[in-house]
PDB file of C-alpha atoms and ligand atoms in Angstrom:
ATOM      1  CA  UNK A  20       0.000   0.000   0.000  1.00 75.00           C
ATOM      2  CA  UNK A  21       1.606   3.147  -0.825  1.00 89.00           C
ATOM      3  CA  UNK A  22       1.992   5.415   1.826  1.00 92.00           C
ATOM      4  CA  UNK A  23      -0.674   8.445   1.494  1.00 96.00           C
ATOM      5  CA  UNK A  24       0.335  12.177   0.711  1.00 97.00           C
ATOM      6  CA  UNK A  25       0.438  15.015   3.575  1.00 98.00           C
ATOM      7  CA  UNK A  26      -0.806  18.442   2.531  1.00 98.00           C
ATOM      8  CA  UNK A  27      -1.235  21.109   5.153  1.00 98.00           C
ATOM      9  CA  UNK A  28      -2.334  24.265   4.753  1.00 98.00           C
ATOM     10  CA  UNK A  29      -1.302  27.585   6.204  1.00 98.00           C
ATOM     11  CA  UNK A  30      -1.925  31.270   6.340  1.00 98.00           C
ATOM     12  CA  UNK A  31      -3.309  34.196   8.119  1.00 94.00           C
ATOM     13  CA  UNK A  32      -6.893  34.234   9.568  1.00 91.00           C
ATOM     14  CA  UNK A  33      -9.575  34.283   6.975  1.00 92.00           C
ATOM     15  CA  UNK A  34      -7.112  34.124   3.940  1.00 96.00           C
ATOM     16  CA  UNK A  35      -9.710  30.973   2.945  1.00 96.00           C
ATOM     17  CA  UNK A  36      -7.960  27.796   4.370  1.00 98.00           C
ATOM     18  CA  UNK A  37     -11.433  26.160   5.349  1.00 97.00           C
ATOM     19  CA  UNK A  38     -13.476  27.001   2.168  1.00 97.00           C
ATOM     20  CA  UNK A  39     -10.354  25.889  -0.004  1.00 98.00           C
ATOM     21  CA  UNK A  40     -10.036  22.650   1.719  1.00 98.00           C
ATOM     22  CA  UNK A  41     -14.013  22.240   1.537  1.00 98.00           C
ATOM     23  CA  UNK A  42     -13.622  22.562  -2.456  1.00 98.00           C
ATOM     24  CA  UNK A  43     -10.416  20.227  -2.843  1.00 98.00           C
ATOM     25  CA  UNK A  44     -12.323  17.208  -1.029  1.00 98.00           C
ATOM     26  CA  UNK A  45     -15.124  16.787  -3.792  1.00 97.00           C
ATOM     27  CA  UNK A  46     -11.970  17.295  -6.257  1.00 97.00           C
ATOM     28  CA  UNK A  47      -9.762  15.042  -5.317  1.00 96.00           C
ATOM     29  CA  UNK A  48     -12.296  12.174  -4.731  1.00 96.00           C
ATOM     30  CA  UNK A  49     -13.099  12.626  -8.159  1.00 95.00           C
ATOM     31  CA  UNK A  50      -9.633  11.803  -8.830  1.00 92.00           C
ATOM     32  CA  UNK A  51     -10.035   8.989  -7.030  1.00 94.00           C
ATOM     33  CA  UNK A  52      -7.900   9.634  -3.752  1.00 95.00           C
ATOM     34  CA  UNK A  53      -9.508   8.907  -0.515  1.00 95.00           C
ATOM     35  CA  UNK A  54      -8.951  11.656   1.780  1.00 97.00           C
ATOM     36  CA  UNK A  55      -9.258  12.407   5.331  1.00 98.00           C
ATOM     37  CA  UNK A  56      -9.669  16.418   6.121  1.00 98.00           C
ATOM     38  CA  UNK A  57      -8.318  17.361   9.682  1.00 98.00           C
ATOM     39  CA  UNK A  58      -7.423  20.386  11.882  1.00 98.00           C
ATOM     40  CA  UNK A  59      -4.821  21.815  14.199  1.00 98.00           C
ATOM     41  CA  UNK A  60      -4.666  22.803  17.059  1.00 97.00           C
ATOM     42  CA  UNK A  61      -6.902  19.918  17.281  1.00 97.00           C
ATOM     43  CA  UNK A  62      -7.772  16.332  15.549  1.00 97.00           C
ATOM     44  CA  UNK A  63      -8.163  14.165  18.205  1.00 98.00           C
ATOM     45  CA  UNK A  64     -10.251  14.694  21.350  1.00 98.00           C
ATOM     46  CA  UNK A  65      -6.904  15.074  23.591  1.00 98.00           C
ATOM     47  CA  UNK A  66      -5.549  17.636  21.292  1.00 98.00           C
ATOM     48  CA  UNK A  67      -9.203  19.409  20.451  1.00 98.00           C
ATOM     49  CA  UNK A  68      -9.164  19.640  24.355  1.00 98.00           C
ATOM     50  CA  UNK A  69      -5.609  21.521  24.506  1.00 98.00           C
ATOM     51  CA  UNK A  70      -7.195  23.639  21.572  1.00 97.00           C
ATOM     52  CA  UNK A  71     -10.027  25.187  23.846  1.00 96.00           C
ATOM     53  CA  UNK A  72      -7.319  25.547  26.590  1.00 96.00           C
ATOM     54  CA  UNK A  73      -4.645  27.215  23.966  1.00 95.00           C
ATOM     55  CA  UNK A  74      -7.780  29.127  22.396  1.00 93.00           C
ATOM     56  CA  UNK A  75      -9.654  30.275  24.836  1.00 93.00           C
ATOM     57  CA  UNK A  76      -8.097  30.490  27.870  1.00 93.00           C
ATOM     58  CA  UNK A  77     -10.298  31.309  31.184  1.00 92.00           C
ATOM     59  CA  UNK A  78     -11.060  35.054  31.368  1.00 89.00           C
ATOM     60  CA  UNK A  79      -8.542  36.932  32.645  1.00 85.00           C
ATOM     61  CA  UNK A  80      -5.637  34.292  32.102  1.00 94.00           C
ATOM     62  CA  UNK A  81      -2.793  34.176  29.300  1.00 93.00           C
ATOM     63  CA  UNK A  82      -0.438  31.684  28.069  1.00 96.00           C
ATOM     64  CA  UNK A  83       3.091  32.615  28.048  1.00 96.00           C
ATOM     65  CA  UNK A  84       4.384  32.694  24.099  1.00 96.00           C
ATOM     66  CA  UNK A  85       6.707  29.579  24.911  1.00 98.00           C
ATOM     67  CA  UNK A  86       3.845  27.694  26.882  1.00 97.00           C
ATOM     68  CA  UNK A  87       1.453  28.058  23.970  1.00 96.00           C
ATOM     69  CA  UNK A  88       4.469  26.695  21.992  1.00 97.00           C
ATOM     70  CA  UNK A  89       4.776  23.106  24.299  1.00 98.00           C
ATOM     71  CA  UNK A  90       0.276  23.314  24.290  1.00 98.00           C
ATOM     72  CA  UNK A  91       0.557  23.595  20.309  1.00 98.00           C
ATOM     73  CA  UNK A  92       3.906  20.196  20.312  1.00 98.00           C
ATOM     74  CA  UNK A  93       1.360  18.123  22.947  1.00 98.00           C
ATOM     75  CA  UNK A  94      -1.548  18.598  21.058  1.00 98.00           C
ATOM     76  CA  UNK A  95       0.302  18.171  17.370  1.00 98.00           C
ATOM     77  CA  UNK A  96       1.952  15.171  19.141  1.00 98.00           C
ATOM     78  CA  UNK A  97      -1.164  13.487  19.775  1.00 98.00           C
ATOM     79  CA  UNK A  98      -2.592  13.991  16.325  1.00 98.00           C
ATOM     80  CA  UNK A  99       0.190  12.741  14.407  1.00 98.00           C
ATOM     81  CA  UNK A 100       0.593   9.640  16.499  1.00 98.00           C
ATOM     82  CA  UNK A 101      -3.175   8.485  16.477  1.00 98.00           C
ATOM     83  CA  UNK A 102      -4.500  10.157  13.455  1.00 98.00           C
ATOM     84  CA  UNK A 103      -2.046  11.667  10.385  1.00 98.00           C
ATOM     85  CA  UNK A 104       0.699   8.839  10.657  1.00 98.00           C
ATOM     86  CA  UNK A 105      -1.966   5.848  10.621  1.00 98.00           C
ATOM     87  CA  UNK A 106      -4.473   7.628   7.940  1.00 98.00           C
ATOM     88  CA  UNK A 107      -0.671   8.344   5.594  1.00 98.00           C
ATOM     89  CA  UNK A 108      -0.237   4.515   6.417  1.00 98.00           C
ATOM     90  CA  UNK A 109      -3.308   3.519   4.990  1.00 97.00           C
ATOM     91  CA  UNK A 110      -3.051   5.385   1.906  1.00 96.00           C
ATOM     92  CA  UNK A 111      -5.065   7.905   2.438  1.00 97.00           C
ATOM     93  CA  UNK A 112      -4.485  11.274   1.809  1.00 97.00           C
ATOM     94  CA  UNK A 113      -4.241  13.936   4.941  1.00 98.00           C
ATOM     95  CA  UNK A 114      -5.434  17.633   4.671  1.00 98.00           C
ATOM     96  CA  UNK A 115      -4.216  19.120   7.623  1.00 98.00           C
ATOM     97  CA  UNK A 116      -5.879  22.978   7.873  1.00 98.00           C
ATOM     98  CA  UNK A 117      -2.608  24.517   9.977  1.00 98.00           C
ATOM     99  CA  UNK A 118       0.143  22.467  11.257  1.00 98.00           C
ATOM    100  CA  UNK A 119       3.905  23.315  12.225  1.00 98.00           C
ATOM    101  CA  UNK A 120       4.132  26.216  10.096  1.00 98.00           C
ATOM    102  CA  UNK A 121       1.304  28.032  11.799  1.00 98.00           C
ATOM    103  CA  UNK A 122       3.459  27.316  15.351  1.00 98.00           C
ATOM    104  CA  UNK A 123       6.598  29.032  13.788  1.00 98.00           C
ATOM    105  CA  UNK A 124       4.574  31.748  12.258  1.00 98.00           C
ATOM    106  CA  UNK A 125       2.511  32.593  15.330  1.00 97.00           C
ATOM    107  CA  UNK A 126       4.779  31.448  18.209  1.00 97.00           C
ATOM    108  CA  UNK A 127       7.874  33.299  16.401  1.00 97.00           C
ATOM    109  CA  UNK A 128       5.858  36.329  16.063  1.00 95.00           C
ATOM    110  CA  UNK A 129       4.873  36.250  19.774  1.00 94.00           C
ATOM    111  CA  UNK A 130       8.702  36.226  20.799  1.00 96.00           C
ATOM    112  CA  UNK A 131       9.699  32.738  21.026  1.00 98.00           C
ATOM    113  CA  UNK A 132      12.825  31.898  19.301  1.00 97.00           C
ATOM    114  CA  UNK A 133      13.257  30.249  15.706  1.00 96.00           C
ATOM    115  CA  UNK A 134      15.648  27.665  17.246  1.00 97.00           C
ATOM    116  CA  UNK A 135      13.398  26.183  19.823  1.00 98.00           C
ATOM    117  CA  UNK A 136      10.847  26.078  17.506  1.00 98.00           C
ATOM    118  CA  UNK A 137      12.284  24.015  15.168  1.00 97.00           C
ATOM    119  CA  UNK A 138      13.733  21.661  18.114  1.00 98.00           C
ATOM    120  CA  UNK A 139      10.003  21.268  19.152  1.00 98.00           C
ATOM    121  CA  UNK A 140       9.009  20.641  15.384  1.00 98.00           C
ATOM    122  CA  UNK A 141      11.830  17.775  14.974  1.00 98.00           C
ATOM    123  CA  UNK A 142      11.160  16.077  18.204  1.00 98.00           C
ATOM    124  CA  UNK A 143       7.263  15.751  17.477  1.00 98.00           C
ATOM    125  CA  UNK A 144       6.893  15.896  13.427  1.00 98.00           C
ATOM    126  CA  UNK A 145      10.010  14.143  12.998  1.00 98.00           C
ATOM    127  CA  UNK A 146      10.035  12.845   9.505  1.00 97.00           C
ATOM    128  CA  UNK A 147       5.978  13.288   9.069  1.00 98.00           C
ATOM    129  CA  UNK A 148       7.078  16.323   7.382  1.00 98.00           C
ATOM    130  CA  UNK A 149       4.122  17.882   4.541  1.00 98.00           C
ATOM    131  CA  UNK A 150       4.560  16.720   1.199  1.00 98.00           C
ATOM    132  CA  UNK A 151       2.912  20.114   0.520  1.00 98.00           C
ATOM    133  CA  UNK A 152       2.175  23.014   2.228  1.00 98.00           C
ATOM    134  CA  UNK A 153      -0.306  25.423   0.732  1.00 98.00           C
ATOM    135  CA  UNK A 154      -0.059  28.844   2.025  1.00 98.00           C
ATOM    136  CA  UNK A 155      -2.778  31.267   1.670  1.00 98.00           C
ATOM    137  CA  UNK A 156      -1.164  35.216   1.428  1.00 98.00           C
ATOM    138  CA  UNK A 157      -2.745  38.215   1.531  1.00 97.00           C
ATOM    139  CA  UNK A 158      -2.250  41.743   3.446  1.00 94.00           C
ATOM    140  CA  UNK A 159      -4.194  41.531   6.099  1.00 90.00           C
ATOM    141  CA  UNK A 160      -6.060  45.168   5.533  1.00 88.00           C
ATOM    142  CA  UNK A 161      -7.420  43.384   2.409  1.00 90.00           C
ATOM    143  CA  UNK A 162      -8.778  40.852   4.665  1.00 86.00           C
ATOM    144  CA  UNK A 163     -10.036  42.969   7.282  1.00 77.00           C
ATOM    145  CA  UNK A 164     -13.338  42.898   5.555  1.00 77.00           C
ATOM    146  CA  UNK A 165     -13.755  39.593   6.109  1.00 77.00           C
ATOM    147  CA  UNK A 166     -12.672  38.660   9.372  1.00 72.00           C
ATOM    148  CA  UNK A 167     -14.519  41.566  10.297  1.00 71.00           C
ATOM    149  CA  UNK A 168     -17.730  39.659   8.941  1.00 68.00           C
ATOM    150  CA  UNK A 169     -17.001  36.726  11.543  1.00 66.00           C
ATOM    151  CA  UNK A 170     -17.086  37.528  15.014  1.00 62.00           C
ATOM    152  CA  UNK A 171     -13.839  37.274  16.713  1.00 59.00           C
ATOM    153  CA  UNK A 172     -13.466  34.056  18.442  1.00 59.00           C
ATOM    154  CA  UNK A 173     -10.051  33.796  20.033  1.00 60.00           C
ATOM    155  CA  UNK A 174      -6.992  35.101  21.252  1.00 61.00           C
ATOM    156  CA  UNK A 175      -5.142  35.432  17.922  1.00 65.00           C
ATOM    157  CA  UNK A 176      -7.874  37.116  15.956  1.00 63.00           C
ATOM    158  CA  UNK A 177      -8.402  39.917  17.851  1.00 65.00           C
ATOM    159  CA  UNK A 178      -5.101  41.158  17.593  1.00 72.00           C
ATOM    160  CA  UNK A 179      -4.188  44.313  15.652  1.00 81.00           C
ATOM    161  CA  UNK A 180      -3.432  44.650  12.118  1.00 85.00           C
ATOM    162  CA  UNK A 181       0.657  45.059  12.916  1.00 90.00           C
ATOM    163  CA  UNK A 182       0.185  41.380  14.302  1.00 92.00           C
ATOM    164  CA  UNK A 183      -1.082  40.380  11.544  1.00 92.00           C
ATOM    165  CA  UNK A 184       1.267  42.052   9.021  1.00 95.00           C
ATOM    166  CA  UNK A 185       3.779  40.131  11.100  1.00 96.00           C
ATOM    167  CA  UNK A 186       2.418  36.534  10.594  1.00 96.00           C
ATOM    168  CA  UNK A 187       2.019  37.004   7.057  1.00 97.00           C
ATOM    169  CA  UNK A 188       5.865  37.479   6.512  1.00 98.00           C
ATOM    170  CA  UNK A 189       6.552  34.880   9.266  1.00 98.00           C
ATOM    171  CA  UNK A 190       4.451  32.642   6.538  1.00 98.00           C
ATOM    172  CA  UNK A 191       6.350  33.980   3.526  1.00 98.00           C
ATOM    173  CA  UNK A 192       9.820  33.371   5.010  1.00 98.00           C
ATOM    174  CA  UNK A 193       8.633  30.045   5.389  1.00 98.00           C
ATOM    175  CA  UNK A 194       7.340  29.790   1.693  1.00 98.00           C
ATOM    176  CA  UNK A 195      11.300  31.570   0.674  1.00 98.00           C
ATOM    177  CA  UNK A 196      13.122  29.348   2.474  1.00 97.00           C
ATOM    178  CA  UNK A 197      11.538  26.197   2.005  1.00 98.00           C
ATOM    179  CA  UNK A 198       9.998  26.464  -1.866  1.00 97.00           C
ATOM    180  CA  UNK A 199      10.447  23.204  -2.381  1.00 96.00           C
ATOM    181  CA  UNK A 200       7.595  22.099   0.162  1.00 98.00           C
ATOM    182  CA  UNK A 201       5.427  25.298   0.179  1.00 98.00           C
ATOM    183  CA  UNK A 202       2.985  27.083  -2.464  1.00 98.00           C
ATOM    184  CA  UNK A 203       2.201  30.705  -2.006  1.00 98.00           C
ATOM    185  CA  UNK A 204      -1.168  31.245  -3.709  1.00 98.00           C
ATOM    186  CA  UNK A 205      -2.907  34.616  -3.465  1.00 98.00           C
ATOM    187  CA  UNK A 206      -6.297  34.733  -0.968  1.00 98.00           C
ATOM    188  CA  UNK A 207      -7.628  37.338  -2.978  1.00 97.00           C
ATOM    189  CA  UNK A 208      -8.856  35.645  -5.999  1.00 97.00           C
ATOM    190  CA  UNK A 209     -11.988  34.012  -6.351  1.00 97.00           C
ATOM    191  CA  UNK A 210     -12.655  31.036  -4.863  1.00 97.00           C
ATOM    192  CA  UNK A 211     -12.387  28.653  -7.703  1.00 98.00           C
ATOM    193  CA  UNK A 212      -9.034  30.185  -8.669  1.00 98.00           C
ATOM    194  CA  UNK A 213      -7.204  29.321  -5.447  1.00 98.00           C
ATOM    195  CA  UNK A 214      -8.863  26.205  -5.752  1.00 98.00           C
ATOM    196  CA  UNK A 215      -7.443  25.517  -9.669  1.00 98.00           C
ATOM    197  CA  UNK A 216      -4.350  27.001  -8.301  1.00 98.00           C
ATOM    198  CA  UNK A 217      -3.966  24.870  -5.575  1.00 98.00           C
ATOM    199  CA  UNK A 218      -5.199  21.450  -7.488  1.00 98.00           C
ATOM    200  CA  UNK A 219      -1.977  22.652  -9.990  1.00 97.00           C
ATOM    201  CA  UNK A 220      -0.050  22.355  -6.896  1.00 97.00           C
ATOM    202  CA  UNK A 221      -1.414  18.860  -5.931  1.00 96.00           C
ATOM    203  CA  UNK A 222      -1.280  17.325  -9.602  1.00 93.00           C
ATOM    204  CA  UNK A 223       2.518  18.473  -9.979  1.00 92.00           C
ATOM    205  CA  UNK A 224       3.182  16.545  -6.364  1.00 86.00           C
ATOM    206  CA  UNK A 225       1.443  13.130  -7.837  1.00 70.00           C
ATOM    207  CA  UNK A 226       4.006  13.665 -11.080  1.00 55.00           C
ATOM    208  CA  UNK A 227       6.990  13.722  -8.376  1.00 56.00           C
TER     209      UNK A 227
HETATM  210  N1  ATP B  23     -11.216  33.465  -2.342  1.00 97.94           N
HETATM  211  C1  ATP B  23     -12.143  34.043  -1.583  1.00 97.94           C
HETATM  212  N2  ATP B  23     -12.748  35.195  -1.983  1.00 97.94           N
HETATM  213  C2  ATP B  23     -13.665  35.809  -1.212  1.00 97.94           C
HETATM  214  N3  ATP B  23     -14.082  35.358  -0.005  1.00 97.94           N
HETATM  215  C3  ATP B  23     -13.523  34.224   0.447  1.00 97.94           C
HETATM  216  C4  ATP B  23     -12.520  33.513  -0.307  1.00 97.94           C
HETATM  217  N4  ATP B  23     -12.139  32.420   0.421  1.00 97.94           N
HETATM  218  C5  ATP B  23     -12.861  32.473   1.559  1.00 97.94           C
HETATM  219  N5  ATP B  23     -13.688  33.528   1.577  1.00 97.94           N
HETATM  220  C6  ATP B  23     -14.604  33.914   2.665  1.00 97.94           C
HETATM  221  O1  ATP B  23     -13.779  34.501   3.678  1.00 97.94           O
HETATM  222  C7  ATP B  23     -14.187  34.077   4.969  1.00 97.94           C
HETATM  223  C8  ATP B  23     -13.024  33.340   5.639  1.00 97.94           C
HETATM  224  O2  ATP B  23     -12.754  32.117   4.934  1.00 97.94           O
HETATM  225  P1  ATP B  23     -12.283  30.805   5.685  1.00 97.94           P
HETATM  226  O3  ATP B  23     -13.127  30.556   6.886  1.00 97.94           O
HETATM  227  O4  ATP B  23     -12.187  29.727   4.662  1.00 97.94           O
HETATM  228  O5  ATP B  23     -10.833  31.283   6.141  1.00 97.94           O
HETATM  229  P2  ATP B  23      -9.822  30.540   7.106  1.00 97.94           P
HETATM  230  O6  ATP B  23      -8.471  30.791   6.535  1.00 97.94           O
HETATM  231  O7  ATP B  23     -10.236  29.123   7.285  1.00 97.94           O
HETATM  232  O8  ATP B  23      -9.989  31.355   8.452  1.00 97.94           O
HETATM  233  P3  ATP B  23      -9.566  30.887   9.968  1.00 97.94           P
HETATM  234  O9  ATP B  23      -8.089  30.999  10.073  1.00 97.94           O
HETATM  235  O10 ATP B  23     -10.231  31.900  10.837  1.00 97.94           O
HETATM  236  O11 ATP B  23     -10.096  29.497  10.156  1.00 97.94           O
HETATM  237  C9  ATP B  23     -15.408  33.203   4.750  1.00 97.94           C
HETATM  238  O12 ATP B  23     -16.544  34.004   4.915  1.00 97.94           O
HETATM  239  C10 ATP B  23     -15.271  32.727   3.315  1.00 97.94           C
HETATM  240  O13 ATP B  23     -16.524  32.467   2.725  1.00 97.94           O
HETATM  241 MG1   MG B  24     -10.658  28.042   9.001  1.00 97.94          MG
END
């Protein structure tokens, strides 16, 4: 059985990572993969339990940067070892919305250093590295619009626009230095081109 292939998918708040996923599923079992569409923080009920903690933490209380960090390892931890690495075993394919990218971009931007990062990332994703990582750019004042649409739901959202301008070129350093594994497509096209955009990406990755 040949192992399955890992594509996560990464980006600012609202830049469209849950509506493209939502159109790649109907388009990729029409050619024929089987897929299995998951979420981080979150995934399995241990780590969806460290996501309300990590979240939404009770009023009043904050997570240091480098404590979100080790919440954001546990939780990935536990997905990877009950869910991605037995679904890529099976065959299937895994689309992860956010993974380790999103805890460099959001953990480096909150002050927590590049280094530890990446020994947290090799000590828990180890070799279950994305054979693809879709990132979803934008600046964020084009996007204010529509996060402004949703109501703001946790601790990352309702930061200011500076934050966000920060976590988009966290993501595109990412994208620079590893081009190999990551896609940049622009969030501000319509729907169905991010979605022929990103099924480009995919179709070049079964040619590999
Ligand atoms: N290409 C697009 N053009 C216009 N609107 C879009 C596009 N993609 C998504 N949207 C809309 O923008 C909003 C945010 O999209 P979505 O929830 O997919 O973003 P997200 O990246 O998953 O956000 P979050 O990080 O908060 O989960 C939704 O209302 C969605 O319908
Ligand atoms: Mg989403």
């Amino acid at each position: 059985m040949a192992r399955g292939r890992f594509i996560t998918f990464e980006g600012g708040e609202g830049t469209g990572k849950s509506t493209l996923i939502a159109g790649l599923v109907p388009a990729l079992r029409d050619r024929g993969i089987s897929v299995v569409v998951t979420r981080e923080p979150g995934g399995t009920p241990l780590a969806e339990k460290i996501r309300e903690l990590a979240l939404n933490p009770p009023d009043d209380h904050e997570w240091s940067p480098l404590a979100h960090a080790l919440l954001m390892n546990a939780a990935r931890e536990d997905h990877l070892v009950r869910q991605i690495r037995p679904a890529l075993d099976r065959g299937l394919w895994v689309l992860c919305d956010r993974f380790a990218d999103s805890s460099r971009a959001y953990q480096s931007t909150q002050g927590v250093s590049m280094s530890v990062l990446k020994q947290f990332e090799r000590a828990v994703v180890g070799d279950t590295t994305p054979d693809l990582t879709l990132i979803l750019d934008a600046a964020p004042e084009d996007l204010a619009a529509r996060r402004m649409a949703r109501d703001i739901t946790d601790v990352f959202e309702a930061k200011g626009m500076e934050f966000h301008q920060n976590i988009r070129n966290a993501f595109l350093a990412i994208a620079k230095d590893e081009p190999n594994r990551c896609t940049v497509i622009s969030a501000l096209q319509p729907v169905e081109d991010v979605l022929a955009n990103a099924l480009t990406a995919i179709d070049a990755l079964g040619a590999q």
